mmCIF file with all atom_site columns, C-alpha atoms in Angstrom:
data_model
loop_
_atom_site.group_PDB
_atom_site.id
_atom_site.type_symbol
_atom_site.label_atom_id
_atom_site.label_alt_id
_atom_site.label_comp_id
_atom_site.label_asym_id
_atom_site.label_entity_id
_atom_site.label_seq_id
_atom_site.pdbx_PDB_ins_code
_atom_site.Cartn_x
_atom_site.Cartn_y
_atom_site.Cartn_z
_atom_site.occupancy
_atom_site.B_iso_or_equiv
_atom_site.pdbx_formal_charge
_atom_site.auth_seq_id
_atom_site.auth_comp_id
_atom_site.auth_asym_id
_atom_site.auth_atom_id
_atom_site.pdbx_PDB_model_num
ATOM 1   C CA . GLN A 1 1   ? 92.397  76.258  117.282 1.00 0.00 ? 23  GLN A CA 1
ATOM 2   C CA . VAL A 1 2   ? 90.773  77.580  113.788 1.00 0.00 ? 24  VAL A CA 1
ATOM 3   C CA . GLN A 1 3   ? 91.820  81.143  112.432 1.00 0.00 ? 25  GLN A CA 1
ATOM 4   C CA . LEU A 1 4   ? 90.762  82.932  109.607 1.00 0.00 ? 26  LEU A CA 1
ATOM 5   C CA . VAL A 1 5   ? 91.510  86.548  109.332 1.00 0.00 ? 27  VAL A CA 1
ATOM 6   C CA . GLU A 1 6   ? 90.643  88.363  106.412 1.00 0.00 ? 28  GLU A CA 1
ATOM 7   C CA . SER A 1 7   ? 92.236  91.732  105.427 1.00 0.00 ? 29  SER A CA 1
ATOM 8   C CA . GLY A 1 8   ? 92.480  94.451  102.452 1.00 0.00 ? 30  GLY A CA 1
ATOM 9   C CA . GLY A 1 9   ? 89.379  95.878  103.004 1.00 0.00 ? 31  GLY A CA 1
ATOM 10  C CA . GLY A 1 10  ? 88.455  99.510  102.100 1.00 0.00 ? 32  GLY A CA 1
ATOM 11  C CA . LEU A 1 11  ? 86.778  102.237 100.792 1.00 0.00 ? 33  LEU A CA 1
ATOM 12  C CA . VAL A 1 12  ? 86.920  102.354 96.437  1.00 0.00 ? 34  VAL A CA 1
ATOM 13  C CA . GLN A 1 13  ? 85.496  104.420 94.414  1.00 0.00 ? 35  GLN A CA 1
ATOM 14  C CA . PRO A 1 14  ? 82.980  102.469 91.457  1.00 0.00 ? 36  PRO A CA 1
ATOM 15  C CA . GLY A 1 15  ? 85.316  101.322 88.732  1.00 0.00 ? 37  GLY A CA 1
ATOM 16  C CA . GLY A 1 16  ? 87.994  100.899 91.749  1.00 0.00 ? 38  GLY A CA 1
ATOM 17  C CA . SER A 1 17  ? 89.639  97.476  92.161  1.00 0.00 ? 39  SER A CA 1
ATOM 18  C CA . LEU A 1 18  ? 90.211  96.281  95.925  1.00 0.00 ? 40  LEU A CA 1
ATOM 19  C CA . ARG A 1 19  ? 91.619  92.316  96.454  1.00 0.00 ? 41  ARG A CA 1
ATOM 20  C CA . LEU A 1 20  ? 90.948  90.754  99.845  1.00 0.00 ? 42  LEU A CA 1
ATOM 21  C CA . SER A 1 21  ? 93.364  88.133  101.528 1.00 0.00 ? 43  SER A CA 1
ATOM 22  C CA . CYS A 1 22  ? 92.516  85.168  104.045 1.00 0.00 ? 44  CYS A CA 1
ATOM 23  C CA . ALA A 1 23  ? 95.186  83.774  105.915 1.00 0.00 ? 45  ALA A CA 1
ATOM 24  C CA . ALA A 1 24  ? 93.712  80.493  108.042 1.00 0.00 ? 46  ALA A CA 1
ATOM 25  C CA . SER A 1 25  ? 95.543  78.503  110.176 1.00 0.00 ? 47  SER A CA 1
ATOM 26  C CA . GLY A 1 26  ? 94.461  75.279  112.774 1.00 0.00 ? 48  GLY A CA 1
ATOM 27  C CA . ILE A 1 27  ? 93.119  73.376  109.159 1.00 0.00 ? 49  ILE A CA 1
ATOM 28  C CA . LEU A 1 28  ? 94.410  71.330  106.710 1.00 0.00 ? 50  LEU A CA 1
ATOM 29  C CA . PHE A 1 29  ? 94.521  74.173  104.005 1.00 0.00 ? 51  PHE A CA 1
ATOM 30  C CA . SER A 1 30  ? 95.629  72.239  101.030 1.00 0.00 ? 52  SER A CA 1
ATOM 31  C CA . THR A 1 31  ? 92.464  69.879  101.637 1.00 0.00 ? 53  THR A CA 1
ATOM 32  C CA . SER A 1 32  ? 90.047  73.107  102.494 1.00 0.00 ? 54  SER A CA 1
ATOM 33  C CA . VAL A 1 33  ? 87.336  73.883  100.119 1.00 0.00 ? 55  VAL A CA 1
ATOM 34  C CA . MET A 1 34  ? 87.886  77.950  100.498 1.00 0.00 ? 56  MET A CA 1
ATOM 35  C CA . GLY A 1 35  ? 84.643  80.412  99.832  1.00 0.00 ? 57  GLY A CA 1
ATOM 36  C CA . TRP A 1 36  ? 84.404  84.419  100.390 1.00 0.00 ? 58  TRP A CA 1
ATOM 37  C CA . TYR A 1 37  ? 80.776  85.672  101.155 1.00 0.00 ? 59  TYR A CA 1
ATOM 38  C CA . ARG A 1 38  ? 79.191  88.929  101.553 1.00 0.00 ? 60  ARG A CA 1
ATOM 39  C CA . GLN A 1 39  ? 76.359  89.866  103.393 1.00 0.00 ? 61  GLN A CA 1
ATOM 40  C CA . ALA A 1 40  ? 74.885  93.745  103.166 1.00 0.00 ? 62  ALA A CA 1
ATOM 41  C CA . PRO A 1 41  ? 72.659  95.597  105.471 1.00 0.00 ? 63  PRO A CA 1
ATOM 42  C CA . GLY A 1 42  ? 69.562  93.691  105.386 1.00 0.00 ? 64  GLY A CA 1
ATOM 43  C CA . LYS A 1 43  ? 70.650  90.848  103.399 1.00 0.00 ? 65  LYS A CA 1
ATOM 44  C CA . GLN A 1 44  ? 71.106  87.693  103.557 1.00 0.00 ? 66  GLN A CA 1
ATOM 45  C CA . ARG A 1 45  ? 74.759  86.712  103.236 1.00 0.00 ? 67  ARG A CA 1
ATOM 46  C CA . GLU A 1 46  ? 75.701  85.514  99.898  1.00 0.00 ? 68  GLU A CA 1
ATOM 47  C CA . LEU A 1 47  ? 78.239  83.187  97.879  1.00 0.00 ? 69  LEU A CA 1
ATOM 48  C CA . VAL A 1 48  ? 80.798  85.516  96.467  1.00 0.00 ? 70  VAL A CA 1
ATOM 49  C CA . ALA A 1 49  ? 83.227  82.749  95.027  1.00 0.00 ? 71  ALA A CA 1
ATOM 50  C CA . ARG A 1 50  ? 84.669  79.554  96.402  1.00 0.00 ? 72  ARG A CA 1
ATOM 51  C CA . ILE A 1 51  ? 87.665  77.368  95.371  1.00 0.00 ? 73  ILE A CA 1
ATOM 52  C CA . THR A 1 52  ? 88.431  74.001  96.089  1.00 0.00 ? 74  THR A CA 1
ATOM 53  C CA . SER A 1 53  ? 90.981  72.010  97.036  1.00 0.00 ? 75  SER A CA 1
ATOM 54  C CA . GLY A 1 54  ? 92.381  71.115  92.908  1.00 0.00 ? 76  GLY A CA 1
ATOM 55  C CA . GLY A 1 55  ? 91.674  75.117  92.317  1.00 0.00 ? 77  GLY A CA 1
ATOM 56  C CA . SER A 1 56  ? 88.386  74.879  90.687  1.00 0.00 ? 78  SER A CA 1
ATOM 57  C CA . THR A 1 57  ? 86.466  77.850  91.108  1.00 0.00 ? 79  THR A CA 1
ATOM 58  C CA . ILE A 1 58  ? 82.397  79.045  90.969  1.00 0.00 ? 80  ILE A CA 1
ATOM 59  C CA . TYR A 1 59  ? 81.135  82.694  91.150  1.00 0.00 ? 81  TYR A CA 1
ATOM 60  C CA . ALA A 1 60  ? 78.141  84.168  92.103  1.00 0.00 ? 82  ALA A CA 1
ATOM 61  C CA . ASP A 1 61  ? 76.322  85.534  88.349  1.00 0.00 ? 83  ASP A CA 1
ATOM 62  C CA . SER A 1 62  ? 76.737  88.737  89.334  1.00 0.00 ? 84  SER A CA 1
ATOM 63  C CA . VAL A 1 63  ? 80.617  88.847  90.085  1.00 0.00 ? 85  VAL A CA 1
ATOM 64  C CA . LYS A 1 64  ? 81.914  86.860  87.280  1.00 0.00 ? 86  LYS A CA 1
ATOM 65  C CA . ASP A 1 65  ? 84.369  88.942  84.996  1.00 0.00 ? 87  ASP A CA 1
ATOM 66  C CA . ARG A 1 66  ? 84.777  91.222  88.016  1.00 0.00 ? 88  ARG A CA 1
ATOM 67  C CA . PHE A 1 67  ? 86.087  88.876  90.760  1.00 0.00 ? 89  PHE A CA 1
ATOM 68  C CA . THR A 1 68  ? 88.934  86.157  90.914  1.00 0.00 ? 90  THR A CA 1
ATOM 69  C CA . ILE A 1 69  ? 89.249  83.919  93.279  1.00 0.00 ? 91  ILE A CA 1
ATOM 70  C CA . SER A 1 70  ? 92.962  82.336  94.098  1.00 0.00 ? 92  SER A CA 1
ATOM 71  C CA . ARG A 1 71  ? 94.838  80.328  96.741  1.00 0.00 ? 93  ARG A CA 1
ATOM 72  C CA . ASP A 1 72  ? 98.408  79.853  97.641  1.00 0.00 ? 94  ASP A CA 1
ATOM 73  C CA . ASN A 1 73  ? 98.586  76.791  99.778  1.00 0.00 ? 95  ASN A CA 1
ATOM 74  C CA . ALA A 1 74  ? 101.739 77.139  100.610 1.00 0.00 ? 96  ALA A CA 1
ATOM 75  C CA . LYS A 1 75  ? 101.024 80.571  102.492 1.00 0.00 ? 97  LYS A CA 1
ATOM 76  C CA . ASN A 1 76  ? 97.591  78.911  103.808 1.00 0.00 ? 98  ASN A CA 1
ATOM 77  C CA . THR A 1 77  ? 96.209  82.009  102.348 1.00 0.00 ? 99  THR A CA 1
ATOM 78  C CA . VAL A 1 78  ? 93.085  82.670  99.866  1.00 0.00 ? 100 VAL A CA 1
ATOM 79  C CA . TYR A 1 79  ? 93.029  85.787  98.245  1.00 0.00 ? 101 TYR A CA 1
ATOM 80  C CA . LEU A 1 80  ? 89.297  87.647  96.051  1.00 0.00 ? 102 LEU A CA 1
ATOM 81  C CA . GLN A 1 81  ? 90.452  90.303  93.472  1.00 0.00 ? 103 GLN A CA 1
ATOM 82  C CA . MET A 1 82  ? 88.108  92.323  92.626  1.00 0.00 ? 104 MET A CA 1
ATOM 83  C CA . ASN A 1 83  ? 87.563  94.667  89.659  1.00 0.00 ? 105 ASN A CA 1
ATOM 84  C CA . ARG A 1 84  ? 84.877  97.397  88.758  1.00 0.00 ? 106 ARG A CA 1
ATOM 85  C CA . LEU A 1 85  ? 83.817  97.517  91.611  1.00 0.00 ? 107 LEU A CA 1
ATOM 86  C CA . LYS A 1 86  ? 80.033  99.145  92.179  1.00 0.00 ? 108 LYS A CA 1
ATOM 87  C CA . PRO A 1 87  ? 77.743  100.632 94.762  1.00 0.00 ? 109 PRO A CA 1
ATOM 88  C CA . GLU A 1 88  ? 76.242  97.255  95.237  1.00 0.00 ? 110 GLU A CA 1
ATOM 89  C CA . ASP A 1 89  ? 79.521  95.187  96.069  1.00 0.00 ? 111 ASP A CA 1
ATOM 90  C CA . THR A 1 90  ? 78.967  96.958  99.425  1.00 0.00 ? 112 THR A CA 1
ATOM 91  C CA . ALA A 1 91  ? 78.904  94.652  102.287 1.00 0.00 ? 113 ALA A CA 1
ATOM 92  C CA . VAL A 1 92  ? 81.148  92.942  104.904 1.00 0.00 ? 114 VAL A CA 1
ATOM 93  C CA . TYR A 1 93  ? 83.131  90.379  103.286 1.00 0.00 ? 115 TYR A CA 1
ATOM 94  C CA . TYR A 1 94  ? 83.576  87.012  104.973 1.00 0.00 ? 116 TYR A CA 1
ATOM 95  C CA . CYS A 1 95  ? 86.216  84.272  104.366 1.00 0.00 ? 117 CYS A CA 1
ATOM 96  C CA . ASN A 1 96  ? 84.880  80.672  104.683 1.00 0.00 ? 118 ASN A CA 1
ATOM 97  C CA . ALA A 1 97  ? 86.999  77.054  104.921 1.00 0.00 ? 119 ALA A CA 1
ATOM 98  C CA . LEU A 1 98  ? 85.048  73.955  104.449 1.00 0.00 ? 120 LEU A CA 1
ATOM 99  C CA . TRP A 1 99  ? 87.176  71.449  106.452 1.00 0.00 ? 121 TRP A CA 1
ATOM 100 C CA . THR A 1 100 ? 85.774  69.086  109.046 1.00 0.00 ? 122 THR A CA 1
ATOM 101 C CA . ARG A 1 101 ? 83.304  71.622  109.412 1.00 0.00 ? 123 ARG A CA 1
ATOM 102 C CA . ASN A 1 102 ? 82.262  75.033  108.332 1.00 0.00 ? 124 ASN A CA 1
ATOM 103 C CA . TYR A 1 103 ? 84.537  77.788  109.702 1.00 0.00 ? 125 TYR A CA 1
ATOM 104 C CA . TRP A 1 104 ? 84.005  81.560  109.811 1.00 0.00 ? 126 TRP A CA 1
ATOM 105 C CA . GLY A 1 105 ? 86.094  84.476  109.757 1.00 0.00 ? 127 GLY A CA 1
ATOM 106 C CA . ARG A 1 106 ? 85.323  88.364  111.210 1.00 0.00 ? 128 ARG A CA 1
ATOM 107 C CA . GLY A 1 107 ? 84.885  89.641  107.983 1.00 0.00 ? 129 GLY A CA 1
ATOM 108 C CA . THR A 1 108 ? 85.822  92.834  106.521 1.00 0.00 ? 130 THR A CA 1
ATOM 109 C CA . GLN A 1 109 ? 83.910  95.575  105.512 1.00 0.00 ? 131 GLN A CA 1
ATOM 110 C CA . VAL A 1 110 ? 84.219  96.649  101.847 1.00 0.00 ? 132 VAL A CA 1
ATOM 111 C CA . THR A 1 111 ? 82.589  99.816  101.001 1.00 0.00 ? 133 THR A CA 1
ATOM 112 C CA . VAL A 1 112 ? 82.039  101.284 96.747  1.00 0.00 ? 134 VAL A CA 1
ATOM 113 C CA . SER A 1 113 ? 81.196  104.714 97.206  1.00 0.00 ? 135 SER A CA 1
ATOM 114 C CA . SER A 1 114 ? 82.083  107.885 95.385  1.00 0.00 ? 136 SER A CA 1
#
């Protein structure tokens, strides 16, 4: 059974930082493409960042130079370090694994507000 469990969300002031984690089980993590997506109220889910098995990364333009995706294959975990957060980053953040097919976590809420 595949499980992707996100953690690390919460309420943070503008300009602050958060680190999201996603612990994966039931997949061959080291060969999976891992990603973070987000969905704000009334908007479609969008790609935030993605990292391949070889460590190549892509980012949405809106988060470049502020967010960093990384992975630890020994821990079957992918991370999203989010710095200089803005109110428009407020959303539910979802972990995604592309292995035999797409798998999704349940999401973690990130709220950026003063």
